[in-house]
Short mmCIF file of C-alpha atoms in Angstrom, two decimals:
data_model
loop_
_atom_site.label_atom_id
_atom_site.label_comp_id
_atom_site.label_asym_id
_atom_site.label_seq_id
_atom_site.Cartn_x
_atom_site.Cartn_y
_atom_site.Cartn_z
CA MET S 1 -16.21 -26.02 9.87
CA ASP S 2 -15.26 -22.75 11.55
CA ILE S 3 -14.54 -19.63 9.53
CA ILE S 4 -11.48 -17.81 10.78
CA PHE S 5 -11.39 -14.08 10.14
CA PRO S 6 -8.13 -12.22 9.81
CA PRO S 7 -7.02 -10.37 12.96
CA PHE S 8 -7.26 -7.04 11.12
CA PRO S 9 -10.02 -5.35 9.08
CA VAL S 10 -10.58 -6.91 5.66
CA ASP S 11 -10.21 -3.54 3.91
CA VAL S 12 -6.57 -3.42 5.08
CA LEU S 13 -5.78 -6.80 3.56
CA PRO S 14 -5.14 -5.57 0.00
CA ASP S 15 -2.66 -2.94 1.26
CA ARG S 16 -0.81 -5.49 3.36
CA LEU S 17 -0.72 -7.96 0.49
CA HIS S 18 0.52 -5.21 -1.80
CA GLU S 19 3.27 -4.31 0.67
CA ARG S 20 4.35 -7.96 0.83
CA LEU S 21 4.31 -8.20 -2.97
CA ALA S 22 6.41 -5.03 -3.31
CA ALA S 23 8.90 -6.26 -0.69
CA ALA S 24 9.19 -9.66 -2.38
CA ALA S 25 9.64 -8.08 -5.82
CA GLU S 26 12.38 -5.81 -4.48
CA GLU S 27 14.10 -8.69 -2.68
CA GLU S 28 14.02 -10.93 -5.75
CA ASP S 29 15.27 -8.09 -7.99
CA LEU S 30 12.05 -8.19 -10.02
CA LEU S 31 11.13 -4.54 -9.49
CA ASP S 32 12.57 -2.35 -12.25
CA VAL S 33 10.55 0.80 -11.51
CA ALA S 34 9.06 1.65 -8.12
CA TYR S 35 6.62 4.53 -7.79
CA ARG S 36 4.57 6.47 -5.31
CA VAL S 37 2.43 9.60 -5.35
CA TYR S 38 3.67 12.47 -3.21
CA ASP S 39 1.24 15.20 -2.10
CA SER S 40 2.90 18.58 -2.61
CA PRO S 41 1.90 22.26 -2.57
CA VAL S 42 1.88 22.11 -6.40
CA GLY S 43 -0.41 19.07 -6.47
CA PRO S 44 0.22 15.33 -6.45
CA LEU S 45 3.57 14.37 -7.91
CA LEU S 46 4.25 10.91 -9.30
CA LEU S 47 7.74 9.84 -8.23
CA ALA S 48 9.36 6.87 -9.96
CA ALA S 49 12.76 5.31 -9.34
CA THR S 50 14.90 2.57 -10.81
CA ALA S 51 17.68 0.84 -8.91
CA GLU S 52 19.97 3.61 -10.25
CA GLY S 53 17.90 6.48 -8.85
CA LEU S 54 14.97 8.82 -9.35
CA VAL S 55 13.95 8.55 -13.00
CA LYS S 56 10.65 10.47 -13.22
CA VAL S 57 8.70 13.21 -11.46
CA ALA S 58 5.33 13.99 -13.04
CA PHE S 59 2.57 16.47 -12.27
CA ALA S 60 -1.07 15.36 -12.14
CA ARG S 61 -1.83 17.33 -15.31
CA GLN S 62 0.61 15.00 -17.12
CA ASP S 63 -1.75 12.07 -16.34
CA HIS S 64 0.01 9.70 -13.96
CA GLU S 65 -1.47 6.60 -15.63
CA ALA S 66 -0.13 7.72 -19.01
CA VAL S 67 3.27 8.44 -17.44
CA LEU S 68 3.40 4.94 -15.94
CA ALA S 69 2.48 3.43 -19.31
CA ALA S 70 5.26 5.43 -20.98
CA LEU S 71 7.75 4.27 -18.32
CA ALA S 72 6.67 0.67 -18.95
CA GLN S 73 7.54 1.10 -22.62
CA ALA S 74 10.72 3.13 -22.16
CA ILE S 75 12.23 1.21 -19.23
CA SER S 76 10.38 -1.95 -18.23
CA PRO S 77 6.85 -3.24 -17.61
CA ARG S 78 7.99 -4.43 -14.16
CA ILE S 79 6.53 -1.38 -12.38
CA LEU S 80 4.94 -1.49 -8.95
CA ARG S 81 3.77 0.99 -6.34
CA ALA S 82 6.57 0.51 -3.82
CA PRO S 83 6.92 3.74 -1.84
CA GLY S 84 9.83 2.54 0.28
CA ARG S 85 12.34 3.00 -2.54
CA LEU S 86 11.27 6.65 -2.68
CA ASP S 87 11.24 7.47 1.04
CA GLU S 88 14.45 9.54 0.84
CA VAL S 89 13.15 11.52 -2.15
CA ALA S 90 9.89 12.20 -0.29
CA ARG S 91 11.81 13.28 2.84
CA GLN S 92 13.91 15.72 0.84
CA LEU S 93 10.81 17.07 -0.93
CA ASP S 94 9.22 17.62 2.50
CA GLU S 95 12.29 19.64 3.52
CA TYR S 96 12.31 21.56 0.24
CA PHE S 97 8.65 22.56 0.49
CA ALA S 98 9.16 23.52 4.15
CA GLY S 99 11.95 25.90 3.06
CA GLU S 100 14.60 23.82 4.83
CA ARG S 101 16.37 22.41 1.74
CA ARG S 102 17.84 24.28 -1.23
CA THR S 103 19.39 21.41 -3.20
CA PHE S 104 18.58 17.74 -3.57
CA ASP S 105 21.01 14.98 -2.73
CA VAL S 106 19.45 11.86 -4.23
CA ALA S 107 20.68 9.53 -6.95
CA LEU S 108 19.27 10.47 -10.35
CA ASP S 109 18.72 8.21 -13.34
CA PHE S 110 18.91 10.38 -16.49
CA ARG S 111 18.20 7.57 -18.97
CA LEU S 112 15.14 9.45 -20.30
CA ALA S 113 17.28 12.34 -21.59
CA ARG S 114 20.08 12.33 -24.16
CA GLY S 115 22.35 14.65 -26.08
CA PHE S 116 21.83 18.38 -25.72
CA ARG S 117 18.76 17.84 -23.51
CA LEU S 118 20.95 15.98 -21.04
CA SER S 119 23.52 18.82 -21.13
CA VAL S 120 20.75 21.27 -20.22
CA LEU S 121 19.48 19.07 -17.39
CA GLU S 122 22.98 18.68 -15.98
CA HIS S 123 23.31 22.49 -15.85
CA LEU S 124 19.96 23.21 -14.16
CA PRO S 125 21.03 22.29 -10.59
CA GLU S 126 23.79 24.90 -10.93
CA ILE S 127 21.12 27.64 -11.00
CA ALA S 128 21.07 28.70 -7.36
CA TYR S 129 17.98 28.44 -5.20
CA GLY S 130 16.08 31.72 -5.37
CA HIS S 131 17.67 32.70 -8.70
CA THR S 132 16.70 32.30 -12.33
CA GLU S 133 18.43 32.16 -15.68
CA SER S 134 17.04 32.93 -19.10
CA TYR S 135 16.70 30.28 -21.80
CA ALA S 136 19.56 32.07 -23.61
CA GLN S 137 21.83 31.91 -20.55
CA VAL S 138 21.15 28.20 -20.17
CA ALA S 139 21.84 27.61 -23.88
CA THR S 140 25.23 29.30 -23.49
CA ALA S 141 26.02 27.36 -20.31
CA ALA S 142 25.08 24.09 -22.06
CA GLY S 143 27.51 24.85 -24.89
CA SER S 144 25.16 25.97 -27.69
CA PRO S 145 24.39 29.70 -27.39
CA LYS S 146 22.00 29.68 -30.36
CA ALA S 147 19.97 26.69 -29.09
CA VAL S 148 17.47 28.77 -27.10
CA ARG S 149 14.44 26.87 -28.41
CA ALA S 150 16.15 23.55 -27.74
CA VAL S 151 16.59 24.66 -24.11
CA GLY S 152 12.85 25.29 -23.98
CA THR S 153 12.22 21.79 -25.29
CA ALA S 154 14.70 20.29 -22.82
CA CYS S 155 12.95 22.05 -19.93
CA ALA S 156 9.50 21.04 -21.21
CA LEU S 157 10.60 17.40 -21.45
CA ASN S 158 12.60 17.40 -18.19
CA PRO S 159 11.80 14.00 -16.65
CA LEU S 160 12.70 15.29 -13.15
CA PRO S 161 11.04 18.68 -12.59
CA VAL S 162 11.32 20.27 -9.13
CA VAL S 163 14.34 18.07 -8.27
CA VAL S 164 16.16 19.18 -11.44
CA PRO S 165 14.93 22.79 -11.29
CA CYS S 166 13.75 23.73 -14.78
CA HIS S 167 11.28 26.08 -13.04
CA ARG S 168 14.27 28.42 -12.55
CA VAL S 169 14.51 29.00 -16.31
CA VAL S 170 12.52 32.01 -17.50
CA ARG S 171 12.20 34.16 -20.58
CA SER S 172 14.66 37.00 -21.16
CA ASP S 173 11.98 39.53 -20.13
CA GLY S 174 11.54 37.71 -16.80
CA SER S 175 8.14 36.19 -17.63
CA TYR S 176 7.65 32.57 -16.64
CA GLY S 177 7.30 30.81 -19.96
CA GLN S 178 5.89 27.30 -20.19
CA TYR S 179 6.15 24.66 -17.48
CA ALA S 180 5.11 21.00 -17.32
CA GLY S 181 3.25 21.63 -14.07
CA GLY S 182 1.53 24.72 -15.44
CA GLU S 183 2.23 28.40 -14.92
CA GLU S 184 0.67 28.42 -11.44
CA ALA S 185 3.00 25.64 -10.24
CA LYS S 186 6.01 27.52 -11.62
CA ARG S 187 4.85 30.69 -9.88
CA VAL S 188 4.41 28.84 -6.56
CA LEU S 189 7.91 27.32 -6.76
CA LEU S 190 9.64 30.58 -7.72
CA THR S 191 7.73 32.59 -5.13
CA MET S 192 8.56 30.05 -2.43
CA GLU S 193 12.25 30.13 -3.34
CA ALA S 194 12.35 33.91 -3.48
CA ALA S 195 10.91 34.29 0.02
#
């Protein structure tokens, strides 16, 4: 009996099988959340999308495995690394980090935010590229001028940082405040946009 080897290196086989699995899952409508990791100037970003749109962007310090587990509980356990669904998001992130894009034009799935938090997130893209607003200004714009701390919580729990620009929200004295990606990531993003 002859042993027939595949016409490509064996170490490529798992990737090709994975690609076929992801394509089949997408085709059969069995893929509820697709994800990929995007290498950015602020570190690796986990990008996750449902059929409705981008649902999660997470920094490495948020523990990508923990984020995927939380998405499995909040949305569906049918999660698979399927980068194709996120190609357009990755392309727009490339343009953003190259200084060629100021706003994002991708479908967003806001199912992970509700109530006042959602009102805050809907306002954030209105903060112009290269500009900032204070937590108090955002609270007023979101309809609750006294909810300054709630704005901080909404920004801290923003499921779509960078794309929904909570990094543009700063303290009244101009200092950065907290950020899911860390103060250095916030500094990098604001400095890049100010250039």
